[in-house]
């Protein structure tokens, strides 16, 4: 898995400068068969990072550009008349990797169509179920909710994403390197430099490797204590769910494999706590008025829970 990540990251770096931790978080989720939510202000390469990663994975890839007038059938597909009979015409969701670009620019009903597919692994149209490919991975991007024209994802839908990847501004050095990249930025042809270096079989092998990673009872207890602590913090109105605990355990296993180990340490859990938990926590109105953040609540939980030795 470590070698596979190195191959994919090497291709992505041809068009994206920096964002090494973001790419690692994404890869950990994808190796688990999980979905990824990327958030950042416009112009920080969210779409380019997701597109380059999907291309490097070598899996069938489709992009969905969400807009305010998009309908659920634009996502899932519809029945069409062909040769005098109704047949199902699959939507863009029928791909191994789906890039859901600006998912919070479309109304809740259309968001729900994609998120139902993520949950069920199938699409139902006119009472007939159509299974989605395996693997089926969603890379969704969104702008911060304070931006005009956004429809925030409900808590239950955010919980479906294994990790939340925060895309920040590059450093000054990274920004200079970005400007030096050949065919960088506005030219769509920049993605032509990215070669497929993996396959669906490689991802399945990585998933099996993650599943085989050893984890002690003490580290499992650490995961449980962290998740439960988020529910007890006075600044948190809605803490991490039991699904979050399952996702954190899996992400810690993936982090261990990316570090070249076959066993999980408490550091792996702490490393993945923020990307796995921050999009699931809902703060109290009082905490939000004081400009508290989910990331700050997670740091507090990490400080409060004793680390097993």
Short mmCIF file of C-alpha atoms in Angstrom, two decimals:
data_model
loop_
_atom_site.label_atom_id
_atom_site.label_comp_id
_atom_site.label_asym_id
_atom_site.label_seq_id
_atom_site.Cartn_x
_atom_site.Cartn_y
_atom_site.Cartn_z
CA UNK A 1 0.00 0.00 0.00
CA UNK A 2 2.86 2.38 0.79
CA UNK A 3 4.38 1.75 -2.64
CA UNK A 4 1.00 2.24 -4.34
CA UNK A 5 0.54 5.57 -2.55
CA UNK A 6 4.01 6.66 -3.67
CA UNK A 7 3.16 5.89 -7.31
CA UNK A 8 -0.15 7.77 -7.19
CA UNK A 9 1.36 10.73 -5.30
CA UNK A 10 4.19 10.94 -7.83
CA UNK A 11 1.70 11.40 -10.64
CA UNK A 12 -0.45 13.90 -8.73
CA UNK A 13 2.62 16.02 -7.94
CA UNK A 14 3.05 16.64 -11.67
CA UNK A 15 0.11 19.05 -11.56
CA UNK A 16 -0.48 19.82 -7.85
CA UNK A 17 2.16 21.47 -5.67
CA UNK A 18 2.10 20.67 -1.95
CA UNK A 19 -1.04 19.23 -0.32
CA UNK A 20 0.93 16.09 0.69
CA UNK A 21 -1.11 15.55 3.87
CA UNK A 22 -4.38 16.10 2.01
CA UNK A 23 -3.39 13.50 -0.58
CA UNK A 24 -2.42 11.05 2.17
CA UNK A 25 -5.80 11.52 3.90
CA UNK A 26 -7.58 10.97 0.58
CA UNK A 27 -5.59 7.86 -0.22
CA UNK A 28 -6.22 6.36 3.23
CA UNK A 29 -9.97 6.75 2.71
CA UNK A 30 -9.94 5.41 -0.85
CA UNK A 31 -7.91 2.37 0.21
CA UNK A 32 -10.69 1.62 2.71
CA UNK A 33 -13.36 2.00 0.04
CA UNK A 34 -14.55 5.20 1.72
CA UNK A 35 -15.71 8.54 0.35
CA UNK A 36 -13.88 11.86 0.60
CA UNK A 37 -15.15 15.40 1.21
CA UNK A 38 -12.69 18.14 0.18
CA UNK A 39 -13.34 21.67 1.42
CA UNK A 40 -11.54 24.91 0.67
CA UNK A 41 -12.04 28.36 -0.76
CA UNK A 42 -12.26 28.68 -4.56
CA UNK A 43 -8.96 28.44 -6.40
CA UNK A 44 -7.10 26.12 -4.02
CA UNK A 45 -6.93 23.15 -6.43
CA UNK A 46 -9.66 20.99 -4.85
CA UNK A 47 -10.97 19.85 -8.22
CA UNK A 48 -7.50 19.46 -9.73
CA UNK A 49 -6.34 17.37 -6.76
CA UNK A 50 -9.38 15.10 -6.97
CA UNK A 51 -9.21 14.80 -10.78
CA UNK A 52 -5.49 14.02 -10.79
CA UNK A 53 -5.91 11.40 -8.05
CA UNK A 54 -8.78 9.72 -9.90
CA UNK A 55 -6.79 9.69 -13.14
CA UNK A 56 -3.70 8.22 -11.44
CA UNK A 57 -5.81 5.45 -9.87
CA UNK A 58 -6.63 4.18 -13.36
CA UNK A 59 -10.31 3.57 -12.55
CA UNK A 60 -13.24 4.72 -14.71
CA UNK A 61 -13.84 8.32 -13.70
CA UNK A 62 -16.69 10.77 -14.23
CA UNK A 63 -17.20 14.32 -13.09
CA UNK A 64 -20.48 15.81 -11.89
CA UNK A 65 -20.57 19.61 -11.78
CA UNK A 66 -23.35 20.40 -9.31
CA UNK A 67 -25.51 23.45 -10.03
CA UNK A 68 -28.65 24.95 -8.43
CA UNK A 69 -30.89 23.67 -11.24
CA UNK A 70 -29.62 20.07 -11.26
CA UNK A 71 -32.22 17.30 -10.80
CA UNK A 72 -31.76 13.93 -9.04
CA UNK A 73 -32.16 12.16 -12.40
CA UNK A 74 -29.15 14.11 -13.70
CA UNK A 75 -27.13 12.19 -11.11
CA UNK A 76 -28.64 8.71 -11.03
CA UNK A 77 -30.02 8.28 -14.55
CA UNK A 78 -33.49 8.01 -16.02
CA UNK A 79 -35.81 5.86 -18.10
CA UNK A 80 -35.66 6.60 -21.83
CA UNK A 81 -37.74 5.42 -24.77
CA UNK A 82 -35.69 3.28 -27.15
CA UNK A 83 -37.10 1.19 -30.01
CA UNK A 84 -40.58 1.55 -28.58
CA UNK A 85 -39.73 0.43 -25.04
CA UNK A 86 -38.51 2.07 -21.85
CA UNK A 87 -34.90 1.30 -20.94
CA UNK A 88 -32.69 2.60 -18.14
CA UNK A 89 -30.11 5.17 -19.17
CA UNK A 90 -27.42 5.24 -16.43
CA UNK A 91 -26.37 8.60 -15.04
CA UNK A 92 -22.81 9.77 -14.36
CA UNK A 93 -22.91 8.15 -10.92
CA UNK A 94 -22.23 4.80 -12.63
CA UNK A 95 -18.43 5.01 -12.51
CA UNK A 96 -15.67 3.65 -10.30
CA UNK A 97 -14.66 7.14 -9.16
CA UNK A 98 -17.16 10.02 -9.19
CA UNK A 99 -15.97 13.59 -8.72
CA UNK A 100 -18.93 15.49 -7.23
CA UNK A 101 -17.76 19.04 -7.80
CA UNK A 102 -19.23 21.76 -5.55
CA UNK A 103 -21.76 19.40 -3.98
CA UNK A 104 -23.11 22.18 -1.77
CA UNK A 105 -24.12 24.28 -4.79
CA UNK A 106 -27.12 22.04 -5.50
CA UNK A 107 -30.40 21.70 -3.55
CA UNK A 108 -30.81 19.01 -0.84
CA UNK A 109 -32.98 16.73 -2.98
CA UNK A 110 -30.22 16.34 -5.57
CA UNK A 111 -27.55 15.98 -2.88
CA UNK A 112 -29.63 13.19 -1.38
CA UNK A 113 -29.69 11.28 -4.68
CA UNK A 114 -25.89 11.00 -4.65
CA UNK A 115 -25.64 10.33 -0.94
CA UNK A 116 -28.27 7.58 -1.13
CA UNK A 117 -26.18 5.92 -3.84
CA UNK A 118 -23.14 6.21 -1.53
CA UNK A 119 -25.07 4.52 1.28
CA UNK A 120 -26.81 1.75 -0.64
CA UNK A 121 -24.28 1.00 -3.39
CA UNK A 122 -27.15 1.01 -5.85
CA UNK A 123 -29.64 3.31 -7.58
CA UNK A 124 -33.39 2.70 -7.69
CA UNK A 125 -35.33 4.13 -10.64
CA UNK A 126 -39.02 3.32 -11.20
CA UNK A 127 -38.83 0.62 -8.53
CA UNK A 128 -35.93 -1.23 -10.17
CA UNK A 129 -32.54 -1.38 -8.41
CA UNK A 130 -29.36 -0.97 -10.44
CA UNK A 131 -26.09 -1.90 -8.65
CA UNK A 132 -23.17 0.51 -8.81
CA UNK A 133 -19.64 -0.59 -9.77
CA UNK A 134 -17.19 -1.98 -7.23
CA UNK A 135 -15.20 -0.02 -6.25
CA UNK A 136 -17.53 2.98 -6.09
CA UNK A 137 -15.70 5.97 -4.65
CA UNK A 138 -16.96 9.55 -4.35
CA UNK A 139 -14.62 12.53 -4.19
CA UNK A 140 -16.84 15.51 -3.35
CA UNK A 141 -15.67 19.12 -3.22
CA UNK A 142 -17.42 21.99 -1.50
CA UNK A 143 -16.86 25.65 -0.71
CA UNK A 144 -17.07 26.85 2.91
CA UNK A 145 -20.70 27.24 3.98
CA UNK A 146 -20.40 30.98 4.48
CA UNK A 147 -20.04 31.43 0.71
CA UNK A 148 -23.15 32.74 -1.05
CA UNK A 149 -25.35 30.23 -2.86
CA UNK A 150 -24.43 27.15 -0.84
CA UNK A 151 -26.71 24.44 0.59
CA UNK A 152 -24.95 22.96 3.64
CA UNK A 153 -24.90 19.16 3.80
CA UNK A 154 -27.03 17.82 6.69
CA UNK A 155 -25.19 16.09 9.54
CA UNK A 156 -26.44 12.62 8.56
CA UNK A 157 -25.10 13.07 5.04
CA UNK A 158 -21.73 14.45 6.15
CA UNK A 159 -21.37 11.35 8.32
CA UNK A 160 -21.25 9.22 5.14
CA UNK A 161 -17.87 10.67 4.19
CA UNK A 162 -14.97 8.79 5.73
CA UNK A 163 -12.66 11.81 5.75
CA UNK A 164 -12.95 15.57 5.45
CA UNK A 165 -9.88 17.01 3.72
CA UNK A 166 -9.24 20.68 4.43
CA UNK A 167 -7.49 22.37 1.50
CA UNK A 168 -5.65 25.50 2.59
CA UNK A 169 -3.61 28.13 0.83
CA UNK A 170 -0.12 27.07 -0.30
CA UNK A 171 3.01 28.44 1.35
CA UNK A 172 4.94 31.19 -0.46
CA UNK A 173 7.50 28.64 -1.64
CA UNK A 174 4.77 26.30 -2.91
CA UNK A 175 3.04 29.17 -4.69
CA UNK A 176 6.26 30.07 -6.50
CA UNK A 177 6.75 26.43 -7.49
CA UNK A 178 3.14 26.29 -8.68
CA UNK A 179 3.71 29.23 -11.02
CA UNK A 180 6.76 27.52 -12.47
CA UNK A 181 4.89 24.34 -13.37
CA UNK A 182 4.60 23.79 -17.08
CA UNK A 183 1.02 24.14 -18.45
CA UNK A 184 -0.22 24.86 -14.94
CA UNK A 185 -3.56 26.21 -13.82
CA UNK A 186 -6.09 27.25 -16.43
CA UNK A 187 -5.09 24.76 -19.14
CA UNK A 188 -7.20 21.56 -18.88
CA UNK A 189 -4.44 19.76 -20.79
CA UNK A 190 -2.34 19.84 -17.61
CA UNK A 191 -4.08 16.60 -16.55
CA UNK A 192 -2.72 14.91 -19.67
CA UNK A 193 0.62 14.68 -17.85
CA UNK A 194 -0.95 12.37 -15.22
CA UNK A 195 -0.65 8.69 -16.13
CA UNK A 196 -2.77 5.84 -14.70
CA UNK A 197 -0.42 3.94 -12.38
CA UNK A 198 -2.93 1.78 -10.47
CA UNK A 199 -6.06 -0.30 -11.00
CA UNK A 200 -9.18 -1.47 -9.20
CA UNK A 201 -7.29 -4.66 -8.31
CA UNK A 202 -4.52 -2.60 -6.67
CA UNK A 203 -7.10 -0.81 -4.51
CA UNK A 204 -8.69 -4.13 -3.53
CA UNK A 205 -5.27 -5.46 -2.54
CA UNK A 206 -4.64 -2.31 -0.48
CA UNK A 207 -7.99 -2.79 1.27
CA UNK A 208 -7.07 -6.37 2.15
CA UNK A 209 -3.73 -5.14 3.49
CA UNK A 210 -5.47 -2.56 5.68
CA UNK A 211 -7.94 -5.17 6.96
CA UNK A 212 -5.03 -7.39 8.01
CA UNK A 213 -3.39 -4.63 10.07
CA UNK A 214 -3.11 -5.54 13.75
CA UNK A 215 -4.58 -3.35 16.46
CA UNK A 216 -4.38 -3.96 20.20
CA UNK A 217 -7.26 -3.79 22.67
CA UNK A 218 -5.57 -0.76 24.25
CA UNK A 219 -5.61 1.18 20.98
CA UNK A 220 -9.23 0.15 20.32
CA UNK A 221 -10.05 1.52 23.77
CA UNK A 222 -8.25 4.75 22.86
CA UNK A 223 -10.46 5.15 19.77
CA UNK A 224 -13.61 4.59 21.82
CA UNK A 225 -12.49 7.04 24.52
CA UNK A 226 -11.72 9.76 21.96
CA UNK A 227 -15.06 9.42 20.21
CA UNK A 228 -16.99 9.37 23.48
CA UNK A 229 -15.09 12.40 24.74
CA UNK A 230 -16.29 14.46 21.75
CA UNK A 231 -19.87 13.84 22.94
CA UNK A 232 -19.08 15.15 26.43
CA UNK A 233 -17.34 18.43 25.58
CA UNK A 234 -19.41 21.48 26.61
CA UNK A 235 -18.66 23.18 23.27
CA UNK A 236 -20.10 20.27 21.24
CA UNK A 237 -23.83 19.88 20.60
CA UNK A 238 -23.56 16.75 18.45
CA UNK A 239 -20.53 14.51 18.94
CA UNK A 240 -19.02 11.79 16.80
CA UNK A 241 -21.27 8.84 15.93
CA UNK A 242 -20.52 5.12 16.33
CA UNK A 243 -19.90 5.11 12.56
CA UNK A 244 -17.20 7.72 13.19
CA UNK A 245 -15.49 5.29 15.59
CA UNK A 246 -15.51 2.57 12.90
CA UNK A 247 -14.12 5.02 10.35
CA UNK A 248 -11.42 6.26 12.74
CA UNK A 249 -10.30 2.71 13.46
CA UNK A 250 -10.05 1.94 9.74
CA UNK A 251 -8.27 5.21 8.96
CA UNK A 252 -5.72 4.54 11.71
CA UNK A 253 -5.02 1.14 10.15
CA UNK A 254 -4.49 2.81 6.77
CA UNK A 255 -2.18 5.41 8.34
CA UNK A 256 -0.12 2.60 9.87
CA UNK A 257 0.27 0.93 6.47
CA UNK A 258 1.25 4.23 4.85
CA UNK A 259 3.94 4.53 7.53
CA UNK A 260 5.20 1.06 6.62
CA UNK A 261 3.88 -0.75 9.70
CA UNK A 262 1.58 -3.76 10.08
CA UNK A 263 0.24 -2.59 13.46
CA UNK A 264 -1.55 0.52 14.74
CA UNK A 265 -0.12 2.90 17.33
CA UNK A 266 -1.94 5.65 19.27
CA UNK A 267 -0.09 8.16 17.06
CA UNK A 268 -1.92 6.75 14.02
CA UNK A 269 -5.25 7.35 15.75
CA UNK A 270 -4.27 10.90 16.73
CA UNK A 271 -2.99 11.58 13.20
CA UNK A 272 -6.34 10.65 11.61
CA UNK A 273 -8.64 12.08 14.32
CA UNK A 274 -9.08 15.50 12.69
CA UNK A 275 -9.80 14.39 9.09
CA UNK A 276 -12.17 11.65 10.26
CA UNK A 277 -14.06 13.59 12.93
CA UNK A 278 -14.11 17.32 12.15
CA UNK A 279 -16.97 17.26 9.62
CA UNK A 280 -19.16 15.24 12.00
CA UNK A 281 -19.09 17.52 15.05
CA UNK A 282 -21.75 20.21 15.53
CA UNK A 283 -20.83 22.95 17.97
CA UNK A 284 -23.23 24.73 20.30
CA UNK A 285 -24.41 28.20 19.21
CA UNK A 286 -22.49 29.69 22.15
CA UNK A 287 -19.26 28.01 21.04
CA UNK A 288 -19.74 29.24 17.48
CA UNK A 289 -20.25 32.80 18.75
CA UNK A 290 -16.90 32.46 20.51
CA UNK A 291 -15.37 31.33 17.17
CA UNK A 292 -14.65 27.82 18.43
CA UNK A 293 -14.03 25.19 15.75
CA UNK A 294 -14.52 21.41 15.44
CA UNK A 295 -10.75 21.10 15.00
CA UNK A 296 -10.29 22.83 18.35
CA UNK A 297 -12.77 20.45 20.00
CA UNK A 298 -10.83 17.47 18.61
CA UNK A 299 -7.56 18.90 19.96
CA UNK A 300 -9.22 19.21 23.38
CA UNK A 301 -10.41 15.60 23.24
CA UNK A 302 -6.90 14.43 22.32
CA UNK A 303 -5.49 16.38 25.27
CA UNK A 304 -8.11 15.02 27.68
CA UNK A 305 -7.87 11.31 26.82
CA UNK A 306 -4.85 9.46 28.26
CA UNK A 307 -2.63 7.88 25.61
CA UNK A 308 -2.13 4.12 26.13
CA UNK A 309 1.47 3.01 26.61
#
